[in-house]
Coordinates of C-alpha atoms and ligand atoms in Angstrom, one line a residue:
M549 CA 0.0 0.0 0.0
I550 CA 1.3 3.4 -0.9
R551 CA -1.2 5.6 0.8
T552 CA -3.8 4.9 3.5
F553 CA -6.5 6.0 1.0
P554 CA -6.9 5.4 -2.8
E555 CA -5.5 8.1 -4.9
H556 CA -7.5 6.9 -7.9
L557 CA -10.8 5.2 -8.3
I558 CA -11.1 5.4 -12.1
R559 CA -7.5 5.2 -13.1
K560 CA -6.3 1.6 -13.3
T561 CA -3.3 1.0 -11.0
T562 CA -1.3 -2.1 -10.5
L563 CA 1.6 -2.6 -8.1
L564 CA 4.5 -4.5 -9.6
D565 CA 5.4 -5.7 -6.0
G566 CA 6.4 -9.3 -5.8
P567 CA 9.3 -11.5 -7.1
W568 CA 11.8 -9.8 -9.5
D569 CA 14.9 -11.5 -10.9
F570 CA 18.0 -10.2 -9.3
V571 CA 21.7 -10.3 -10.0
R572 CA 24.7 -8.4 -8.6
D573 CA 27.1 -6.7 -10.9
S574 CA 30.1 -6.2 -8.6
E575 CA 32.5 -5.7 -11.6
N576 CA 30.2 -3.2 -13.3
K577 CA 30.1 -5.1 -16.6
G578 CA 26.3 -5.2 -17.1
Q579 CA 26.1 -2.1 -19.2
Q580 CA 28.9 -3.1 -21.5
E581 CA 27.5 -6.6 -21.8
N582 CA 24.0 -5.2 -22.5
W583 CA 22.3 -6.9 -19.6
F584 CA 19.3 -4.6 -20.3
E585 CA 18.8 -6.6 -23.5
R586 CA 20.0 -10.0 -22.4
F587 CA 19.5 -10.3 -18.7
P588 CA 22.0 -12.8 -17.3
H589 CA 21.1 -15.9 -15.3
A590 CA 19.4 -14.5 -12.2
E591 CA 21.2 -15.0 -9.0
K592 CA 17.9 -15.1 -7.1
S593 CA 14.4 -14.1 -7.0
L594 CA 14.0 -11.0 -4.8
Y595 CA 10.8 -9.6 -3.4
V596 CA 10.2 -6.0 -4.4
P597 CA 10.0 -3.8 -2.4
S598 CA 12.9 -4.8 -0.2
C599 CA 16.6 -4.2 0.6
W600 CA 18.8 -6.9 -0.7
N601 CA 21.0 -6.7 2.4
N602 CA 18.3 -8.4 4.4
E603 CA 18.8 -11.6 2.3
L604 CA 21.2 -14.4 3.2
H605 CA 24.7 -13.7 2.0
L606 CA 24.0 -10.2 0.8
Y607 CA 24.3 -8.4 4.1
D608 CA 27.3 -6.2 3.2
Y609 CA 26.9 -5.9 -0.5
E610 CA 27.2 -2.3 -1.6
G611 CA 27.3 -1.7 -5.3
I612 CA 25.5 -2.4 -8.5
A613 CA 22.6 -4.8 -8.9
W614 CA 20.1 -5.5 -11.7
Y615 CA 16.5 -6.3 -11.4
R616 CA 14.1 -7.7 -14.0
K617 CA 10.3 -8.0 -14.1
K618 CA 8.3 -9.4 -17.0
L619 CA 4.9 -7.8 -17.6
R620 CA 2.0 -8.5 -19.8
T621 CA -0.4 -5.9 -21.2
D622 CA -3.5 -7.0 -23.0
Q623 CA -4.0 -4.0 -25.3
T624 CA -2.1 -0.9 -26.5
Q625 CA -2.2 1.6 -23.7
H626 CA -0.5 4.6 -22.2
V627 CA 1.4 3.7 -19.1
R628 CA 2.6 5.8 -16.3
L629 CA 5.3 3.9 -14.4
I630 CA 6.1 5.1 -10.9
F631 CA 9.1 4.1 -8.9
H632 CA 8.3 5.2 -5.4
A633 CA 11.9 4.8 -4.2
V634 CA 15.0 3.2 -5.4
L635 CA 18.2 3.7 -3.4
G636 CA 21.0 5.5 -5.1
H637 CA 21.4 5.6 -8.9
A638 CA 18.6 4.0 -10.9
D639 CA 18.6 3.4 -14.7
V640 CA 15.3 2.0 -16.1
Y641 CA 15.0 0.0 -19.3
L642 CA 12.0 -1.4 -21.1
D643 CA 12.5 -4.0 -23.8
G644 CA 16.1 -3.0 -24.1
Q645 CA 15.5 0.7 -24.4
H646 CA 16.9 3.1 -21.8
L647 CA 13.9 5.1 -20.4
G648 CA 15.4 7.2 -17.7
Y649 CA 17.8 7.8 -14.9
H650 CA 17.1 9.0 -11.3
Y651 CA 19.5 9.8 -8.5
G652 CA 18.2 9.8 -5.0
G653 CA 16.8 7.2 -2.8
Y654 CA 13.7 8.2 -0.9
T655 CA 11.6 10.2 -3.4
P656 CA 9.5 8.9 -6.3
F657 CA 10.2 9.3 -10.0
E658 CA 8.0 8.5 -13.0
I659 CA 8.2 7.5 -16.6
I660 CA 5.5 7.9 -19.2
L661 CA 5.2 5.3 -21.9
P662 CA 2.7 6.5 -24.6
S663 CA 1.0 3.8 -26.6
L664 CA 2.8 0.8 -25.1
P665 CA 1.8 -2.1 -27.4
A666 CA 0.0 -5.2 -26.1
G667 CA 2.2 -8.2 -25.2
E668 CA 5.0 -9.2 -23.0
H669 CA 7.5 -6.6 -21.8
E670 CA 10.7 -6.8 -19.9
L671 CA 11.3 -4.1 -17.3
V672 CA 14.9 -3.9 -16.2
V673 CA 16.4 -1.7 -13.5
R674 CA 20.0 -1.1 -12.8
T675 CA 20.6 0.2 -9.3
D676 CA 23.8 1.3 -7.7
S677 CA 23.9 1.8 -3.9
T678 CA 27.5 2.9 -3.7
L679 CA 28.1 5.8 -1.4
D680 CA 31.0 8.2 -2.1
R681 CA 32.0 11.7 -1.3
L682 CA 29.5 13.3 -3.6
T683 CA 26.5 11.1 -3.0
I684 CA 23.7 12.1 -0.6
P685 CA 24.2 10.7 1.9
T686 CA 28.0 10.6 1.6
E687 CA 30.1 7.5 2.3
V688 CA 30.4 8.1 6.1
V689 CA 26.9 7.9 7.5
D690 CA 25.5 6.5 10.7
W691 CA 23.1 4.1 9.3
F692 CA 23.4 0.9 7.3
H693 CA 24.3 1.2 3.6
Y694 CA 21.3 -0.6 2.2
G695 CA 20.6 -1.1 -1.5
G696 CA 17.5 -1.9 -3.5
I697 CA 14.1 -0.9 -4.7
I698 CA 12.8 0.0 -1.3
R699 CA 9.2 1.2 -2.1
S700 CA 6.6 -0.1 -4.5
V701 CA 6.8 0.1 -8.3
E702 CA 3.4 1.1 -9.7
L703 CA 2.0 0.7 -13.2
Q704 CA -0.9 3.0 -14.1
T705 CA -2.9 3.0 -17.3
V706 CA -3.8 6.5 -18.3
P707 CA -6.2 7.7 -21.0
D708 CA -5.4 10.0 -24.0
I709 CA -5.9 13.0 -21.7
Y710 CA -4.9 12.4 -18.1
I711 CA -4.4 14.3 -14.9
D712 CA -0.7 14.9 -14.7
S713 CA -0.6 16.9 -11.4
F714 CA -3.0 18.3 -8.9
A715 CA -1.8 20.9 -6.4
I716 CA -3.8 22.5 -3.6
N717 CA -2.7 25.7 -1.9
Y718 CA -4.5 27.7 0.7
E719 CA -4.4 30.6 3.0
L720 CA -6.5 30.9 6.1
N721 CA -8.5 34.0 6.4
G722 CA -10.4 33.9 9.7
A723 CA -12.6 30.9 9.7
N724 CA -12.4 30.6 5.9
A725 CA -9.8 29.2 3.6
D726 CA -8.9 30.9 0.3
I727 CA -7.9 28.0 -1.9
K728 CA -5.9 27.9 -5.1
V729 CA -5.9 24.7 -7.1
E730 CA -3.7 24.0 -10.1
V731 CA -4.3 20.9 -12.2
R732 CA -2.3 19.9 -15.2
L733 CA -4.1 17.9 -17.9
R734 CA -1.7 16.3 -20.3
S735 CA -2.5 14.8 -23.7
L736 CA -0.7 11.7 -25.0
S737 CA -2.8 11.7 -28.1
Q738 CA -1.9 12.5 -31.7
A739 CA -5.2 14.4 -32.0
D740 CA -6.7 17.4 -30.2
G741 CA -9.2 16.4 -27.6
T742 CA -11.6 17.7 -25.0
A743 CA -12.5 16.7 -21.5
H744 CA -15.1 17.6 -19.0
F745 CA -13.2 18.6 -15.8
A746 CA -14.8 18.7 -12.3
L747 CA -13.3 19.6 -9.0
S748 CA -15.0 18.5 -5.7
E749 CA -14.4 18.1 -2.0
S750 CA -16.1 15.1 -0.4
E751 CA -19.7 15.4 -1.6
R752 CA -19.4 19.1 -2.5
D753 CA -19.0 20.1 -6.1
I754 CA -16.7 23.1 -6.5
C755 CA -16.5 23.7 -10.2
S756 CA -16.6 22.1 -13.5
K757 CA -15.5 23.1 -17.0
Q758 CA -15.1 21.9 -20.5
I759 CA -11.5 21.8 -21.5
S760 CA -9.7 21.5 -24.8
V761 CA -6.2 20.0 -24.8
G762 CA -4.1 20.1 -28.0
A763 CA -2.4 17.0 -29.3
G764 CA 0.6 16.2 -27.1
Q765 CA 0.1 19.4 -25.1
T766 CA -0.3 20.2 -21.4
E767 CA -3.2 22.4 -20.2
V768 CA -2.8 24.1 -16.9
L769 CA -6.0 24.9 -15.1
E770 CA -6.2 27.3 -12.2
F771 CA -9.1 27.8 -9.8
E772 CA -9.6 30.0 -6.8
F773 CA -12.4 29.6 -4.4
Q774 CA -13.3 29.9 -0.7
L775 CA -14.4 27.3 1.8
N776 CA -16.2 28.7 4.7
D777 CA -15.9 27.7 8.4
V778 CA -13.3 25.1 7.8
R779 CA -12.5 22.6 10.5
L780 CA -8.9 23.0 11.4
W781 CA -6.1 20.3 11.6
N782 CA -4.8 20.5 15.1
P783 CA -2.2 18.4 16.9
G784 CA -4.1 15.5 18.5
Q785 CA -7.3 16.7 16.8
P786 CA -6.8 16.4 13.1
E787 CA -9.4 17.3 10.5
L788 CA -8.8 16.3 6.9
Y789 CA -10.3 17.2 3.6
L790 CA -10.3 15.0 0.5
F791 CA -10.4 16.7 -2.8
R792 CA -11.0 15.1 -6.2
A793 CA -9.9 16.3 -9.6
G794 CA -11.7 14.3 -12.3
I795 CA -12.4 14.0 -16.0
E796 CA -14.5 11.4 -17.7
Q797 CA -11.8 8.8 -17.8
D798 CA -9.4 9.8 -15.1
D799 CA -9.3 11.0 -11.5
R800 CA -7.0 11.9 -8.7
Y801 CA -7.5 12.4 -5.0
E802 CA -5.4 14.6 -2.8
R803 CA -5.9 15.1 0.9
I804 CA -5.0 18.2 2.9
G805 CA -5.6 19.7 6.4
F806 CA -6.1 23.4 7.2
R807 CA -3.8 24.9 9.7
K808 CA -1.6 28.0 10.2
I809 CA 2.0 27.6 11.3
E810 CA 3.8 30.4 13.0
T811 CA 6.5 31.1 15.6
K812 CA 6.3 33.4 18.6
D813 CA 8.0 33.8 21.9
H814 CA 10.3 30.8 21.1
R815 CA 7.3 28.6 20.5
I816 CA 5.8 26.9 17.5
L817 CA 2.2 28.0 17.1
I818 CA -0.4 25.9 15.3
N819 CA -3.5 27.8 14.6
G820 CA -2.4 30.5 17.0
A821 CA -1.9 28.2 19.9
P822 CA 1.7 27.4 21.2
V823 CA 2.6 23.7 21.1
Y824 CA 5.5 22.4 23.2
L825 CA 7.0 19.6 21.1
R826 CA 7.4 16.2 22.8
G827 CA 9.3 14.4 20.1
I828 CA 11.4 11.5 19.0
N829 CA 13.8 10.8 16.1
R830 CA 12.6 7.9 14.0
H831 CA 14.6 6.1 11.3
E832 CA 12.3 4.2 8.9
E833 CA 14.3 1.0 9.4
H834 CA 14.0 -2.4 10.8
P835 CA 16.5 -5.3 10.9
E836 CA 14.3 -7.6 8.8
W837 CA 13.1 -5.1 6.2
G838 CA 15.8 -2.4 6.2
F839 CA 14.3 0.8 4.6
A840 CA 11.5 -1.2 2.9
F841 CA 9.4 -0.7 6.0
P842 CA 6.0 -2.4 5.8
P843 CA 2.8 -0.5 6.5
K844 CA 1.7 -2.8 9.2
L845 CA 4.8 -2.0 11.2
M846 CA 4.4 1.7 10.6
Q847 CA 1.1 1.5 12.4
K848 CA 2.9 -0.3 15.2
D849 CA 5.6 2.4 15.4
L850 CA 2.9 5.0 15.5
D851 CA 1.0 3.2 18.3
I852 CA 4.2 3.0 20.3
I853 CA 5.0 6.7 19.7
L854 CA 1.5 7.6 20.8
E855 CA 1.9 5.4 23.9
L856 CA 5.0 7.4 24.6
G857 CA 3.1 10.6 24.7
C858 CA 4.7 12.3 21.7
N859 CA 3.1 14.9 19.6
T860 CA 5.8 15.1 17.0
V861 CA 8.3 12.9 15.1
R862 CA 11.5 14.0 13.4
G863 CA 12.0 11.9 10.2
S864 CA 15.7 11.3 10.6
H865 CA 17.3 11.6 8.2
Y866 CA 15.6 11.2 4.9
P867 CA 12.1 11.5 3.3
Q868 CA 9.9 8.9 4.8
S869 CA 7.0 7.0 3.3
P870 CA 3.8 8.7 2.3
Y871 CA 1.9 6.0 4.1
W872 CA 3.7 6.9 7.3
L873 CA 2.9 10.6 6.8
D874 CA -0.8 9.7 6.1
L875 CA -0.9 8.0 9.5
L876 CA 0.6 11.1 11.1
D877 CA -1.9 13.3 9.3
E878 CA -4.7 11.1 10.6
N879 CA -3.4 11.2 14.2
G880 CA -2.5 14.9 14.4
I881 CA 1.2 14.3 14.9
I882 CA 3.6 17.0 13.8
F883 CA 6.4 15.9 11.4
W884 CA 9.9 17.2 10.6
S885 CA 10.9 16.1 7.1
E886 CA 14.5 16.2 6.0
I887 CA 16.9 15.1 3.3
P888 CA 19.8 12.8 3.9
I889 CA 22.6 15.3 4.1
W890 CA 24.2 13.9 7.2
G891 CA 27.2 16.0 7.9
A892 CA 29.0 14.9 11.0
A893 CA 31.9 13.6 8.9
L894 CA 31.2 15.7 5.7
P895 CA 34.3 17.5 4.5
N896 CA 33.8 21.2 3.7
E897 CA 35.1 20.6 0.1
T898 CA 32.2 18.3 -0.6
V899 CA 29.8 21.1 0.3
C900 CA 31.3 23.3 -2.5
E901 CA 31.1 20.7 -5.2
P902 CA 28.6 21.6 -7.9
L903 CA 27.3 18.0 -8.3
F904 CA 26.7 17.7 -4.6
Q905 CA 24.9 21.0 -4.5
E906 CA 22.8 20.0 -7.5
R907 CA 21.8 16.8 -5.9
A908 CA 21.0 18.5 -2.7
L909 CA 18.7 21.0 -4.4
T910 CA 17.0 18.4 -6.5
M911 CA 16.4 16.1 -3.5
M912 CA 15.0 19.0 -1.5
E913 CA 12.6 19.9 -4.3
E914 CA 11.5 16.3 -4.7
M915 CA 10.9 15.9 -1.0
V916 CA 8.8 19.1 -0.8
R917 CA 6.7 18.1 -3.9
M918 CA 6.2 14.6 -2.5
H919 CA 5.0 15.7 1.0
I920 CA 3.5 19.1 0.2
H921 CA -0.1 18.1 1.0
H922 CA 0.5 16.4 4.3
P923 CA -0.7 18.7 7.1
S924 CA 1.5 16.9 9.6
V925 CA 4.6 18.3 7.9
V926 CA 5.5 21.5 9.8
F927 CA 9.3 21.6 9.3
W928 CA 11.4 21.3 6.2
S929 CA 14.9 20.5 7.2
V930 CA 17.7 21.1 4.8
H931 CA 20.5 19.2 6.5
N932 CA 21.9 17.6 9.6
E933 CA 25.2 18.4 11.4
I934 CA 27.1 19.8 8.5
D935 CA 30.1 22.0 9.3
S936 CA 27.9 25.0 10.0
R937 CA 30.9 27.2 10.9
T938 CA 32.0 27.9 7.4
Q939 CA 31.1 30.4 4.7
D940 CA 30.8 27.5 2.2
A941 CA 28.1 25.9 4.3
Y942 CA 26.4 29.3 4.5
E943 CA 26.4 29.7 0.7
L944 CA 24.9 26.2 0.1
T945 CA 22.4 26.6 2.9
K946 CA 21.2 30.0 1.6
R947 CA 20.5 28.4 -1.8
M948 CA 18.6 25.5 -0.2
V949 CA 16.5 27.7 2.1
G950 CA 15.7 30.0 -0.8
L951 CA 14.5 27.1 -2.9
V952 CA 12.3 25.7 -0.1
R953 CA 10.7 29.1 0.6
K954 CA 10.0 29.5 -3.1
L955 CA 8.3 26.1 -3.2
D956 CA 6.4 26.5 0.1
S957 CA 6.1 29.6 2.2
S958 CA 3.6 28.1 4.6
R959 CA 6.0 25.9 6.7
L960 CA 9.1 26.5 8.8
V961 CA 12.5 25.9 7.4
T962 CA 15.0 24.4 9.8
Y963 CA 18.1 22.2 10.2
A964 CA 20.0 20.5 13.0
T965 CA 23.4 21.9 14.1
M966 CA 26.1 20.2 16.1
H967 CA 28.1 23.4 16.4
P968 CA 25.6 25.6 18.3
L969 CA 28.3 27.9 19.7
E970 CA 30.1 28.6 16.4
D971 CA 27.3 28.3 13.9
V972 CA 27.1 31.0 11.3
L973 CA 23.8 29.8 9.7
L974 CA 21.4 30.8 12.5
P975 CA 19.9 33.9 10.8
L976 CA 18.9 31.9 7.7
F977 CA 16.3 29.7 9.5
D978 CA 12.9 30.0 11.2
V979 CA 13.7 27.5 13.9
I980 CA 17.1 26.2 15.1
G981 CA 17.6 22.5 15.9
I982 CA 20.5 21.6 18.3
N983 CA 22.1 18.2 18.4
K984 CA 24.3 17.6 21.5
Y985 CA 25.3 14.6 23.5
Y986 CA 26.3 15.8 27.0
G987 CA 26.6 12.8 29.3
W988 CA 27.5 10.6 26.3
Y989 CA 30.1 12.0 23.8
E990 CA 31.1 14.9 26.0
G991 CA 31.0 16.0 29.7
Q992 CA 28.1 15.5 32.1
V993 CA 24.5 15.9 31.2
E994 CA 24.4 19.1 33.3
G995 CA 26.6 20.6 30.5
F996 CA 23.4 21.4 28.5
K997 CA 22.6 24.3 30.8
E998 CA 25.8 26.2 30.3
M999 CA 25.8 25.5 26.6
L1000 CA 22.3 26.8 26.2
Q1001 CA 23.0 30.0 28.1
Q1002 CA 26.0 30.7 25.8
F1003 CA 24.0 29.7 22.7
H1004 CA 21.2 32.1 23.5
K1005 CA 23.6 35.0 24.0
R1006 CA 25.3 34.2 20.7
A1007 CA 22.0 33.8 18.9
E1008 CA 21.0 37.3 20.1
R1009 CA 24.3 38.7 18.9
L1010 CA 23.6 37.2 15.4
G1011 CA 20.1 38.6 15.4
A1012 CA 18.5 35.2 15.8
G1013 CA 17.7 35.5 19.5
D1014 CA 13.9 35.4 18.9
K1015 CA 13.8 32.0 17.1
P1016 CA 12.5 28.9 18.7
V1017 CA 15.2 26.4 19.6
L1018 CA 14.5 22.7 19.5
M1019 CA 16.7 20.1 21.1
T1020 CA 16.8 17.8 18.0
E1021 CA 19.2 15.2 19.3
F1022 CA 20.4 14.1 22.7
G1023 CA 20.7 10.8 24.5
G1024 CA 23.0 7.8 24.9
A1025 CA 23.2 4.1 24.2
G1026 CA 21.6 1.5 26.3
I1027 CA 21.9 -2.1 25.4
F1028 CA 18.5 -3.8 25.7
G1029 CA 18.4 -6.0 28.8
D1030 CA 21.6 -4.6 30.3
V1031 CA 20.2 -3.5 33.7
G1032 CA 21.8 -3.4 37.1
W1033 CA 22.3 -1.4 40.2
E1034 CA 25.0 0.9 38.9
P1035 CA 24.6 3.4 36.1
R1036 CA 27.3 2.0 33.8
L1037 CA 27.8 3.3 30.3
F1038 CA 25.7 1.3 27.8
S1039 CA 23.3 0.1 30.5
E1040 CA 19.6 0.8 30.3
D1041 CA 19.9 2.6 33.6
Y1042 CA 22.5 5.1 32.4
Q1043 CA 20.6 5.8 29.2
A1044 CA 17.4 6.5 31.2
H1045 CA 19.4 8.8 33.5
I1046 CA 20.8 11.0 30.7
V1047 CA 17.6 11.3 28.8
T1048 CA 15.4 12.2 31.9
E1049 CA 17.9 14.7 33.3
A1050 CA 18.3 16.3 29.9
L1051 CA 14.5 16.6 29.4
G1052 CA 14.2 18.3 32.8
L1053 CA 16.9 20.9 32.0
F1054 CA 15.3 21.7 28.6
K1055 CA 11.9 22.1 30.1
E1056 CA 13.3 24.8 32.4
D1057 CA 14.7 26.8 29.6
P1058 CA 11.9 29.2 28.2
R1059 CA 13.7 29.5 24.9
V1060 CA 13.6 25.8 24.1
G1061 CA 10.3 25.0 22.3
G1062 CA 10.6 21.2 22.3
T1063 CA 12.7 18.1 22.4
Y1064 CA 13.4 15.2 20.0
I1065 CA 15.2 12.4 21.8
W1066 CA 17.8 10.4 19.9
Q1067 CA 16.2 8.0 19.1
F1068 CA 13.0 6.0 18.8
A1069 CA 14.4 2.5 18.0
D1070 CA 17.9 0.9 17.7
I1071 CA 19.0 0.9 14.1
R1072 CA 21.6 -1.0 12.2
G1073 CA 24.9 0.9 11.9
D1074 CA 27.5 1.1 9.3
L1075 CA 30.5 -0.6 10.8
K1076 CA 33.4 -1.9 8.8
S1077 CA 36.2 -4.0 10.4
S1078 CA 38.6 -1.8 8.4
G1079 CA 36.9 1.5 9.0
K1080 CA 37.5 4.0 11.7
H1081 CA 34.0 5.2 12.2
F1082 CA 31.3 4.1 14.7
R1083 CA 33.5 1.5 16.5
D1084 CA 31.6 2.1 19.7
R1085 CA 28.4 0.7 18.2
A1086 CA 28.0 -2.7 20.0
R1087 CA 26.2 -5.4 18.0
S1088 CA 26.8 -3.2 14.9
F1089 CA 23.7 -1.2 16.0
N1090 CA 23.2 2.4 17.1
N1091 CA 21.8 1.5 20.5
K1092 CA 20.4 4.8 21.5
G1093 CA 16.8 3.7 20.9
L1094 CA 14.1 4.0 23.6
V1095 CA 13.0 0.7 22.2
N1096 CA 15.3 -1.9 20.7
E1097 CA 15.2 -2.8 17.0
Y1098 CA 12.3 -5.1 17.5
R1099 CA 10.4 -2.3 19.3
K1100 CA 10.7 -3.8 22.8
P1101 CA 10.8 -1.0 25.5
K1102 CA 13.9 -0.2 27.5
Q1103 CA 13.9 1.6 30.8
S1104 CA 14.3 4.9 29.1
F1105 CA 11.0 4.3 27.3
R1106 CA 9.1 4.0 30.5
E1107 CA 10.8 7.1 32.0
V1108 CA 10.2 9.2 29.0
R1109 CA 6.6 8.0 28.8
R1110 CA 6.1 9.2 32.4
I1111 CA 7.6 12.6 31.6
Y1112 CA 6.0 13.2 28.2
R1113 CA 2.6 12.2 29.5
A1114 CA 2.9 14.6 32.5
W1115 CA 3.9 17.4 30.1
S1116 CA 0.9 16.5 27.9
E1117 CA -1.4 16.7 30.9
Q1118 CA 0.0 20.1 31.9
D1119 CA -0.5 21.4 28.3
S1120 CA -4.1 20.2 28.0
Ligands
LIG2010 C1 24.4 12.4 15.3 C2 23.5 12.1 14.1 C3 22.7 10.8 14.3 C4 23.4 9.8 15.1 C5 23.9 10.3 16.5 C6 24.7 9.3 17.3 O1 23.9 13.4 16.1 O2 22.7 13.1 13.7 O3 22.3 10.3 13.1 O4 24.5 9.4 14.4 O5 24.7 11.4 16.2 O6 24.1 8.3 17.7 O7 25.8 9.6 17.5

């Protein structure tokens, strides 16, 4: 399932999920040997979506792999092929022809195949999961280097004139919403055509119109209207609106929620009311599924996060599944969406590289377009822990923030810094996220107090003193089951101690608007016996989860639940 609700009722959609032929190409000879025309003997059958690393004997394979799926179509038809996420580089071929290339990992891309003849077709995908100094993320990153087609592949049949895109924008004006809708109708026909277009919301007809679309052209339709007395999307009390764009032979549904996002007095305001953020960082990862996280487990993650008393989740560190965001929309949970620029070990030279910058901007744009309608998304985050002390970081960040503001001015733009006392980026953002690990990587947990005092002074000097500060990462590792009388490093007890002490300190600071504990669940780490990074990660996992990788609660979970629930009581 891609969404929790159908996006089309008329348009025929089929998921190509299931077994695909799979073969590694560790010597990178597939292109030269035309594997896209003559697929070699498959090494195995692999279920898509999945990460190959979760299969036997493929655990640490990073590199090129080819996939093949045979499909059968019963008549000539226009096809829209959507890859909802392929890790790294993806080249797509159909019947030996190269159809397109995408770089990324967590955002969808599509290919239109006009008049695909009836018969059997061979869809081949070459993927490359290799991380290097210019990929995003780069080669040193604190999560497992998975590879594969991690989200569904969808085959849609579209008519001669079809709905190419459907964008809904609004501004709240008192109790009413001023709405702007843009729909693109695209023709795949050799002849001019017409369509009867209708826009509606639930059972309410909004407008309809007869449209002509020239052969092979795209017609852009724009509508403006007002909805009165809208029910607002609020944290914990979400209200959602389902809009339909339709023509005789095609349709598309988009769901939104109405809310206004602001900042004031160091707080995030939703619909004018301050919301203290009780959050958690969540990787969309599981030891059995990797990044191909199944919907059923998303529901379970959500249930655990609600049980914990959270009202927000940081999607660390990459665009997460639309299905997950649908669940957050439906439960009134605030979401922080970010792209995988993970910078703790990112050299400054990389930040200056044109290819890296181009990838960063493209990824950012793809993420904003992908998640734009989700009311749960309140923050767009441009990066995590890059060297924010440099002018080069400033230049890249300025471009990224500028792009995001151009694409969406209704949300807050943010990032997470690990250099709060030397950071030169503060003035660029609406909200500052701070990652610090007192009590774990440095000093005692009390160190937060002094650091925050210094930070606030510096932020004022830089003209950023009025911005809300969120503690976006803090915590420590606790190995599940390691409990005792003494608070030893790596015990559940010590982890619980750091997290609870830190939460108390943050709550006393009026300029801190919320907390995101690192992290929800233990995740697989990227450890190499020859590598120098992450060698403190016992079991090859980052063990800072409040629950372990199978979602079993540690002592810190129970402590945080007590604190977050008490805060929630105070705020209600
Ligand atoms: C960083 C980083 C996280 C994780 C964490 C840790 O702050 O943003 O992804 O690596 O440190 O556990 O050290």
